[in-house]
XYZ file of C-alpha atoms in Angstrom:
576
model
C -21.567 32.264 -87.442
C -24.417 29.811 -88.429
C -24.658 28.622 -84.807
C -25.270 32.176 -83.587
C -28.000 32.821 -86.194
C -29.832 29.655 -85.049
C -29.595 30.907 -81.395
C -30.969 34.247 -82.331
C -33.789 32.800 -84.189
C -34.817 30.502 -81.314
C -34.766 33.370 -78.888
C -37.054 35.377 -81.196
C -39.435 32.479 -81.510
C -39.611 32.050 -77.718
C -40.329 35.688 -77.292
C -43.246 35.801 -79.675
C -44.841 32.450 -78.742
C -47.787 32.628 -76.319
C -46.734 32.162 -72.660
C -48.750 28.884 -72.294
C -46.604 27.196 -74.985
C -43.385 27.300 -73.035
C -44.662 27.874 -69.423
C -43.864 25.173 -66.930
C -46.441 22.379 -66.738
C -47.639 22.845 -63.199
C -49.512 19.555 -63.198
C -46.084 18.022 -62.630
C -45.903 19.710 -59.298
C -48.819 17.716 -57.900
C -48.245 14.411 -56.060
C -50.414 11.691 -57.534
C -51.521 10.705 -61.052
C -54.853 12.440 -61.438
C -56.816 9.230 -61.454
C -59.783 8.235 -59.170
C -57.464 5.803 -57.414
C -54.460 8.182 -57.275
C -55.753 11.748 -57.488
C -53.581 14.832 -57.701
C -53.076 16.014 -54.054
C -53.821 19.565 -53.048
C -51.817 19.684 -49.809
C -51.264 23.413 -49.391
C -51.830 26.964 -50.689
C -49.060 26.448 -53.354
C -50.752 23.384 -54.780
C -54.083 25.296 -54.955
C -52.440 28.230 -56.758
C -50.759 25.813 -59.168
C -54.187 24.416 -60.023
C -55.590 27.868 -60.589
C -52.575 28.913 -62.685
C -52.695 25.725 -64.728
C -56.283 26.656 -65.760
C -55.909 30.438 -66.067
C -52.374 30.686 -67.597
C -51.854 27.371 -69.306
C -55.434 26.729 -70.533
C -55.607 23.330 -68.870
C -59.077 21.913 -68.341
C -58.019 18.870 -66.372
C -61.031 17.121 -67.824
C -61.350 13.570 -66.370
C -58.740 14.331 -63.727
C -59.284 13.923 -60.028
C -57.963 16.175 -57.255
C -58.153 15.642 -53.502
C -57.518 18.286 -50.904
C -55.761 16.781 -47.926
C -55.440 19.576 -45.470
C -57.276 22.795 -44.443
C -55.890 25.667 -46.520
C -55.481 29.268 -45.232
C -55.035 31.826 -48.092
C -53.892 34.561 -45.696
C -54.073 38.238 -46.655
C -53.636 37.821 -50.466
C -56.698 38.532 -52.578
C -58.053 35.513 -54.415
C -58.276 35.408 -58.247
C -61.016 33.176 -59.502
C -60.250 29.840 -61.138
C -61.380 29.973 -64.853
C -62.422 32.838 -67.003
C -65.451 32.766 -69.251
C -64.228 35.446 -71.640
C -60.957 33.605 -72.260
C -62.748 30.177 -72.321
C -60.535 28.856 -69.535
C -62.390 26.252 -67.558
C -61.772 23.696 -64.819
C -63.415 20.476 -65.963
C -61.942 18.005 -63.400
C -63.313 16.635 -60.148
C -62.196 18.496 -57.033
C -62.856 16.562 -53.721
C -62.277 18.844 -50.751
C -61.869 15.690 -48.706
C -63.893 17.211 -45.813
C -61.454 20.196 -45.496
C -61.892 23.971 -45.656
C -60.316 26.923 -47.518
C -60.031 29.915 -45.186
C -59.776 33.589 -45.981
C -60.927 33.469 -49.522
C -61.194 37.219 -50.032
C -62.121 38.962 -53.365
C -63.219 42.391 -54.518
C -64.081 42.677 -58.179
C -66.088 45.059 -60.344
C -68.006 42.202 -62.032
C -68.379 38.508 -61.159
C -66.737 37.144 -58.088
C -66.480 33.571 -56.725
C -63.931 30.795 -56.127
C -64.594 29.603 -59.732
C -65.621 32.145 -62.275
C -66.825 29.261 -64.537
C -66.876 25.557 -63.585
C -66.938 22.764 -66.082
C -66.368 19.973 -63.530
C -67.489 19.155 -60.062
C -66.657 20.079 -56.462
C -67.369 17.850 -53.499
C -66.837 17.835 -49.716
C -65.504 21.361 -49.397
C -66.039 24.237 -46.935
C -65.367 27.931 -47.406
C -64.798 30.012 -44.173
C -63.563 33.253 -42.792
C -63.557 35.350 -46.029
C -65.586 37.958 -47.913
C -66.383 38.237 -51.524
C -67.565 41.582 -52.967
C -68.572 42.365 -56.581
C -71.506 42.806 -58.941
C -72.780 39.276 -59.191
C -71.324 37.229 -56.282
C -71.310 33.600 -55.160
C -69.103 31.391 -52.936
C -68.309 28.607 -55.176
C -69.070 29.462 -58.853
C -70.564 32.194 -60.936
C -71.209 30.089 -64.037
C -71.040 26.535 -65.398
C -69.960 25.377 -68.788
C -73.089 23.171 -69.125
C -75.507 21.118 -67.036
C -73.030 18.409 -66.185
C -71.371 20.360 -63.481
C -72.029 19.494 -59.804
C -71.448 21.097 -56.419
C -72.191 18.550 -53.812
C -71.914 18.238 -50.024
C -70.347 21.656 -49.585
C -70.922 24.666 -47.376
C -70.044 28.319 -47.110
C -69.649 30.629 -44.176
C -68.302 33.476 -46.232
C -69.666 36.987 -46.124
C -70.992 38.054 -49.551
C -71.766 41.499 -50.831
C -73.090 42.218 -54.373
C -75.905 43.560 -56.548
C -76.922 39.878 -56.846
C -75.867 37.355 -54.295
C -76.122 33.545 -54.361
C -74.800 31.588 -51.388
C -73.385 28.755 -53.479
C -73.727 29.803 -57.167
C -75.096 32.546 -59.314
C -75.910 32.072 -62.951
C -75.237 28.310 -62.997
C -76.664 25.755 -65.495
C -75.374 22.804 -63.376
C -76.491 21.105 -60.248
C -76.242 22.053 -56.512
C -77.053 19.103 -54.224
C -76.758 18.728 -50.535
C -75.182 22.150 -49.646
C -75.761 24.653 -46.968
C -74.802 28.321 -46.294
C -74.530 30.635 -43.248
C -73.106 34.157 -43.472
C -73.669 37.808 -43.634
C -75.059 38.778 -47.003
C -75.598 42.357 -48.177
C -76.408 44.282 -51.383
C -79.301 43.887 -53.806
C -81.024 40.628 -54.723
C -79.917 38.048 -52.144
C -80.567 34.224 -52.222
C -79.132 31.678 -49.919
C -78.190 29.056 -52.537
C -78.658 30.290 -56.123
C -78.436 33.914 -57.095
C -80.034 33.681 -60.568
C -80.647 30.125 -61.981
C -79.527 26.547 -61.976
C -80.595 23.183 -63.303
C -81.175 21.060 -60.178
C -81.073 22.232 -56.566
C -81.873 19.593 -53.985
C -81.500 19.003 -50.301
C -79.954 22.393 -49.686
C -80.292 24.668 -46.615
C -79.489 28.331 -45.794
C -80.165 30.870 -43.086
C -81.351 33.199 -45.754
C -85.099 33.787 -46.257
C -84.935 33.269 -50.027
C -83.014 30.259 -51.419
C -83.397 30.593 -55.231
C -83.033 33.591 -57.444
C -85.559 35.129 -59.899
C -85.111 32.653 -62.790
C -85.476 29.644 -60.569
C -84.412 26.065 -61.216
C -85.482 23.228 -63.441
C -85.721 20.649 -60.683
C -86.022 21.179 -56.935
C -86.394 18.710 -54.024
C -86.095 18.980 -50.203
C -84.667 22.573 -49.948
C -85.291 24.517 -46.789
C -84.746 27.942 -45.258
C -83.721 27.546 -41.624
C -82.621 29.768 -38.824
C -78.814 30.196 -38.477
C -79.018 28.976 -34.866
C -80.300 25.597 -36.024
C -77.333 24.953 -38.317
C -74.910 24.409 -35.473
C -76.974 21.792 -33.632
C -76.826 17.968 -33.386
C -80.334 17.790 -34.886
C -79.086 19.367 -38.056
C -75.962 17.357 -38.255
C -77.859 14.135 -37.829
C -80.617 15.081 -40.326
C -77.967 16.224 -42.916
C -76.076 12.939 -42.508
C -79.183 10.866 -43.147
C -80.128 12.875 -46.276
C -76.649 12.203 -47.783
C -78.079 8.925 -48.915
C -80.708 10.709 -50.958
C -77.899 13.001 -52.284
C -75.798 10.012 -53.383
C -78.761 8.655 -55.395
C -78.968 11.860 -57.463
C -75.287 11.488 -58.634
C -74.354 9.740 -61.763
C -72.254 6.502 -61.063
C -69.033 8.041 -62.486
C -69.573 11.180 -60.360
C -70.184 9.361 -57.048
C -67.436 10.201 -54.568
C -67.180 9.154 -50.907
C -69.399 11.862 -49.368
C -68.005 13.039 -46.069
C -70.309 12.877 -42.971
C -70.865 15.808 -40.575
C -70.189 16.247 -36.921
C -70.257 18.893 -34.225
C -66.808 20.470 -33.499
C -66.470 23.122 -30.801
C -70.157 23.962 -31.018
C -70.119 24.215 -34.866
C -71.281 21.833 -37.587
C -68.388 20.740 -39.830
C -67.003 17.811 -41.723
C -66.095 14.477 -40.190
C -63.282 12.625 -41.752
C -65.498 9.479 -41.988
C -67.224 8.835 -45.329
C -70.656 7.722 -46.100
C -69.455 4.339 -47.338
C -67.500 3.694 -44.143
C -70.335 3.802 -41.647
C -72.581 0.886 -40.680
C -75.877 0.541 -42.494
C -78.236 2.895 -40.551
C -81.258 0.543 -40.683
C -82.772 -1.233 -37.804
C -82.060 -4.989 -37.779
C -79.012 -7.183 -38.404
C -79.599 -8.502 -41.870
C -80.352 -12.026 -40.780
C -83.568 -14.035 -41.519
C -84.522 -13.712 -37.828
C -83.576 -9.988 -37.650
C -83.786 -8.475 -41.184
C -82.857 -5.004 -41.984
C -86.115 -3.017 -41.701
C -87.358 -0.490 -44.297
C -89.756 1.533 -42.169
C -90.061 4.758 -44.267
C -89.219 6.393 -47.522
C -86.033 7.659 -45.994
C -85.089 4.050 -45.118
C -85.881 2.961 -48.697
C -83.465 5.682 -49.962
C -80.849 4.414 -47.539
C -81.208 0.871 -48.808
C -81.070 1.950 -52.410
C -77.978 4.108 -51.858
C -76.169 1.334 -50.091
C -76.764 -0.975 -53.004
C -75.758 1.679 -55.566
C -72.496 2.358 -53.631
C -71.599 -1.292 -53.752
C -73.186 -3.082 -50.785
C -74.549 -6.302 -52.375
C -76.467 -7.684 -49.306
C -75.566 -11.254 -50.426
C -77.236 -13.794 -48.121
C -78.782 -11.017 -46.187
C -82.497 -10.117 -45.589
C -84.426 -6.882 -45.897
C -88.058 -6.458 -44.904
C -90.422 -3.527 -45.663
C -92.693 -2.921 -42.675
C -95.083 -0.256 -43.952
C -96.677 1.058 -47.196
C -94.366 3.718 -48.616
C -95.419 6.879 -50.443
C -92.684 8.446 -52.477
C -92.981 12.234 -52.456
C -94.694 13.783 -55.471
C -91.635 15.725 -56.590
C -89.102 12.955 -56.035
C -88.055 10.915 -59.108
C -86.903 7.461 -58.139
C -83.334 6.205 -58.980
C -83.385 2.414 -59.552
C -81.817 0.179 -57.006
C -78.790 -1.467 -58.845
C -78.442 0.960 -61.779
C -77.912 -0.789 -65.205
C -74.248 -0.918 -66.194
C -72.734 -0.170 -62.741
C -72.136 -3.726 -61.506
C -73.512 -2.666 -58.082
C -76.559 -4.948 -57.665
C -78.730 -6.403 -54.928
C -78.130 -10.081 -54.259
C -80.092 -10.594 -50.986
C -83.781 -11.044 -50.311
C -86.245 -8.106 -50.134
C -89.600 -9.143 -48.586
C -92.295 -6.523 -49.064
C -94.219 -8.467 -46.312
C -97.512 -7.597 -48.022
C -96.806 -3.843 -48.403
C -96.667 -1.598 -51.499
C -94.781 1.446 -52.863
C -96.888 4.337 -54.036
C -96.007 6.936 -56.648
C -92.979 5.264 -58.204
C -91.881 7.802 -60.831
C -88.917 7.285 -63.269
C -88.123 9.284 -66.355
C -84.936 8.085 -67.903
C -83.202 6.985 -71.099
C -81.635 3.924 -69.319
C -82.956 0.447 -68.595
C -85.060 0.927 -65.431
C -87.512 -0.288 -62.825
C -87.754 -0.293 -58.952
C -84.630 -2.487 -59.319
C -82.634 -1.622 -62.462
C -80.718 -5.022 -62.261
C -81.619 -7.658 -59.637
C -79.408 -10.543 -58.520
C -81.466 -11.650 -55.629
C -85.147 -12.108 -54.605
C -88.051 -9.799 -54.270
C -91.312 -11.110 -52.883
C -94.732 -10.072 -51.398
C -94.438 -6.457 -52.800
C -96.701 -4.167 -54.830
C -96.175 -1.124 -56.927
C -99.449 0.634 -56.292
C -99.103 3.609 -58.570
C -96.633 5.685 -60.629
C -95.167 6.116 -64.102
C -91.912 4.437 -65.262
C -90.312 5.490 -68.517
C -87.062 4.366 -70.038
C -85.320 2.395 -72.748
C -86.205 -1.039 -71.472
C -88.632 -1.109 -68.481
C -89.912 -3.522 -65.963
C -91.842 -2.475 -62.825
C -90.256 -4.637 -60.133
C -86.931 -5.152 -62.066
C -85.770 -4.469 -65.548
C -83.056 -7.157 -65.775
C -81.303 -9.847 -63.699
C -77.699 -10.538 -62.846
C -77.087 -14.230 -63.137
C -79.742 -17.002 -62.866
C -80.542 -16.709 -59.216
C -83.138 -13.875 -59.416
C -86.683 -14.442 -58.202
C -89.779 -12.283 -58.171
C -92.603 -13.951 -56.350
C -96.085 -12.894 -55.239
C -95.738 -9.315 -56.522
C -97.949 -6.977 -58.489
C -97.835 -3.704 -60.468
C -100.385 -0.920 -61.221
C -97.912 1.729 -62.458
C -97.957 2.842 -66.085
C -94.889 1.639 -68.099
C -93.438 3.248 -71.136
C -90.394 1.941 -73.038
C -88.704 3.278 -76.114
C -87.540 -0.212 -76.911
C -89.354 -2.620 -74.551
C -91.670 -2.504 -71.516
C -93.250 -5.132 -69.459
C -95.534 -5.379 -66.397
C -93.111 -7.168 -64.065
C -89.678 -7.812 -65.717
C -88.081 -7.225 -69.062
C -85.050 -9.506 -69.593
C -84.843 -11.682 -66.495
C -82.879 -14.947 -66.239
C -84.665 -16.014 -63.198
C -88.126 -17.136 -61.882
C -91.352 -15.098 -61.883
C -94.207 -16.694 -60.009
C -97.698 -15.622 -58.844
C -97.350 -12.040 -60.092
C -99.953 -9.863 -61.723
C -100.087 -6.513 -63.630
C -102.953 -4.210 -64.481
C -100.643 -1.205 -65.328
C -100.642 0.252 -68.900
C -97.693 -1.172 -70.910
C -96.687 0.996 -73.894
C -93.628 0.055 -76.054
C -92.741 -1.255 -79.532
C -92.161 -4.597 -77.771
C -94.592 -5.054 -74.849
C -95.569 -7.834 -72.449
C -98.028 -7.897 -69.585
C -95.634 -9.762 -67.502
C -92.401 -10.075 -69.471
C -91.309 -8.487 -72.752
C -88.154 -10.331 -73.704
C -86.926 -13.283 -71.680
C -87.282 -15.178 -68.369
C -85.990 -18.509 -67.114
C -89.346 -19.489 -65.848
C -92.790 -17.917 -65.591
C -95.596 -19.622 -63.759
C -98.989 -18.679 -62.363
C -98.849 -15.109 -63.517
C -101.732 -12.807 -64.778
C -102.152 -9.740 -66.919
C -104.964 -7.798 -68.540
C -103.121 -8.092 -71.919
C -100.822 -10.697 -73.411
C -98.416 -11.909 -70.737
C -95.409 -11.888 -73.091
C -94.377 -10.278 -76.344
C -93.925 -12.033 -79.692
C -90.176 -11.698 -79.206
C -90.301 -13.561 -75.858
C -88.128 -16.630 -75.312
C -88.007 -18.672 -72.106
C -90.093 -21.191 -70.219
C -93.725 -20.455 -69.619
C -95.557 -22.769 -67.212
C -98.730 -20.724 -66.845
C -99.705 -17.182 -67.930
C -103.373 -16.119 -68.047
C -105.020 -13.052 -69.553
C -107.676 -11.688 -67.127
C -110.098 -8.807 -67.298
C -109.922 -5.816 -64.937
C -113.143 -7.017 -63.330
C -111.646 -10.445 -62.650
C -108.795 -8.921 -60.750
C -111.004 -7.776 -57.790
C -113.172 -10.949 -57.775
C -113.254 -13.413 -54.998
C -112.482 -16.139 -57.563
C -109.230 -14.414 -58.510
C -108.360 -13.922 -54.789
C -108.869 -17.656 -54.241
C -106.675 -18.436 -57.208
C -103.832 -16.273 -55.899
C -104.103 -17.740 -52.496
C -104.065 -21.258 -53.697
C -100.952 -20.356 -55.732
C -99.303 -19.010 -52.548
C -100.177 -22.320 -50.929
C -99.028 -24.594 -53.722
C -95.761 -22.719 -54.486
C -94.844 -22.817 -50.823
C -94.812 -26.643 -51.067
C -92.494 -26.642 -54.084
C -88.823 -27.000 -53.381
C -87.598 -23.952 -55.342
C -90.180 -21.675 -53.609
C -90.217 -23.271 -50.169
C -88.706 -20.212 -48.436
C -91.016 -17.781 -50.147
C -93.007 -17.023 -46.914
C -95.930 -16.085 -49.154
C -98.381 -13.411 -47.960
C -101.966 -14.188 -48.741
C -104.563 -11.935 -50.508
C -107.980 -10.425 -49.894
C -110.366 -7.809 -51.283
C -110.803 -4.692 -49.231
C -113.156 -1.824 -50.190
C -113.533 -3.398 -53.589
C -109.833 -3.714 -54.377
C -107.449 -6.592 -54.313
C -104.715 -6.248 -51.738
C -102.369 -8.293 -49.448
C -103.587 -9.660 -46.116
C -101.500 -8.949 -43.052
C -98.329 -11.041 -43.322
C -99.391 -13.192 -40.269
C -103.013 -13.695 -41.478
C -103.812 -17.025 -43.052
C -107.213 -17.590 -44.757
C -109.457 -20.254 -43.160
C -109.540 -22.100 -46.417
C -105.844 -22.894 -46.037
C -106.699 -25.218 -43.168
C -109.103 -27.084 -45.469
C -106.412 -27.291 -48.135
C -104.095 -28.757 -45.562
C -106.778 -31.331 -44.570
C -107.414 -32.208 -48.271
C -103.744 -32.432 -48.853
C -103.396 -34.911 -45.974
C -106.282 -37.181 -47.179
C -103.974 -39.285 -49.488
C -101.609 -39.703 -46.669
C -104.521 -40.894 -44.416
C -105.670 -43.333 -47.085
C -102.171 -44.720 -47.587
C -101.574 -44.881 -43.897
C -104.967 -46.641 -43.343
C -104.149 -49.161 -46.021
C -100.719 -49.818 -44.533
C -102.236 -50.216 -41.087
C -104.868 -52.573 -42.454
C -102.195 -54.685 -44.085
C -100.072 -54.617 -41.011
C -102.967 -55.731 -38.798
C -103.969 -58.454 -41.293
C -100.465 -59.714 -41.314
C -100.310 -59.841 -37.520
C -103.609 -61.700 -37.384
C -102.480 -64.145 -40.063
C -99.251 -64.701 -38.293
C -101.117 -65.352 -35.023
C -103.378 -67.939 -36.673
C -100.329 -69.684 -38.132
C -98.680 -69.876 -34.719
C -101.888 -71.210 -33.151
C -102.249 -73.861 -35.866
C -98.556 -75.060 -35.417
C -98.990 -75.233 -31.649
C -102.179 -77.395 -31.977
C -100.171 -79.787 -34.127
């Protein structure tokens, strides 16, 4: 009798418990482990529905879990129910990689919000939506809302038809980020925008065939967005341009968010995903990376390609990169350091500015930053002409070094530098060599140095308008001088820099520096053309040879004297 009572009680408990307590854990139906290395696989419609039901019915967030769609999925005639529900606080917080595939026939008709995700707490990459229609009050293809500003929709597109009182081609009222996306479709209803219906945090490098891209509340940050004709989307020109801008897209992603962004190609007259990833293709820079044929950085776009390659894991060890022009970074483009601190993806090759500069270098971060965040190789003959760099620890050319093989040679900075902890004109904490560099940029930090704030293996022949190092500096200083702003543009200072280029080039550790000489032009100090050598260098060569001439003359005199003496001795012996 007791046994039956227990059974009855258990049945009652199961009946009154919420469904998600005893519902089947649908995560177990996915192949994979949910990690970045072994993501949960979405191989068909059933897997996709299991993901949705896991969020909507079981309250799973999948935070920190990775999903990969492995095939195109056709939802058929069944109406779609959005993933997530704001009212019930059901959110997807994982990372969904479409894998360069599409979801077809995503059809919805709702009285209120309507989109693939009602609310998104995670990120979606490499996914296309085609051959469907969404109708409702506030309508978007991918997401109506986001949990916070850490959500991303990246490298996605929509060809859905949308109908609503407010329409956003990708998102609607979204506090997250939309980067590298495009839309093409028939939109109808009230307020229509090609990318964002109402608002978003960051919308960059997005395209749409709609006239308006951003809704009435706008976005916090915006870069490189463009309204284009629908006919232009399905062209090789669009495909090639979009592929190249993927490097800029990758720079905007946090390191732990970076996925292998899928490239684009023309298929049957339409632009669609390729199954090749950005990290799989050859470096799209002219050159071969050798000393004779270095990779060439010939534009801002090329500089972004180079930076993205490093940040994705290409170390350029024993390879050469050369900048061929002065580069202006666009006014609204914030720079992401090459080799971001803490990622272990750093540059170990040689970057030769070849007497050129970078203009408008702007960074506003809480991290340790510079043009290079962490440098494991060499930077030479490069200038930072203007900009503003803010962060925790700051250096203009590089903040920190990886190992003891870093070199910064014959470089300068004019950008303003602001550090919450430390800031310095050229480097901050650098276990390498800094030689013949100068800084006139403002340096503002609790611990500040005109050249280096914290440490360097070796500093020689460097110049700044304030103290070259901070009181906390430790390392080897051969020569740092404080100079006035007027001195910087004087012929005397030009001669000093040029003599340093000449002398350093004769030293074993700098013999391969290929130093570019200096000049004043229109009252300002600047590099000469890389092939131009000042006339005075020929005099220095002559002066440098004088001791050899003297030694050679003495040796020749002794040799001749010995020959003459030997001749006399032989003559004397023969006369005997």
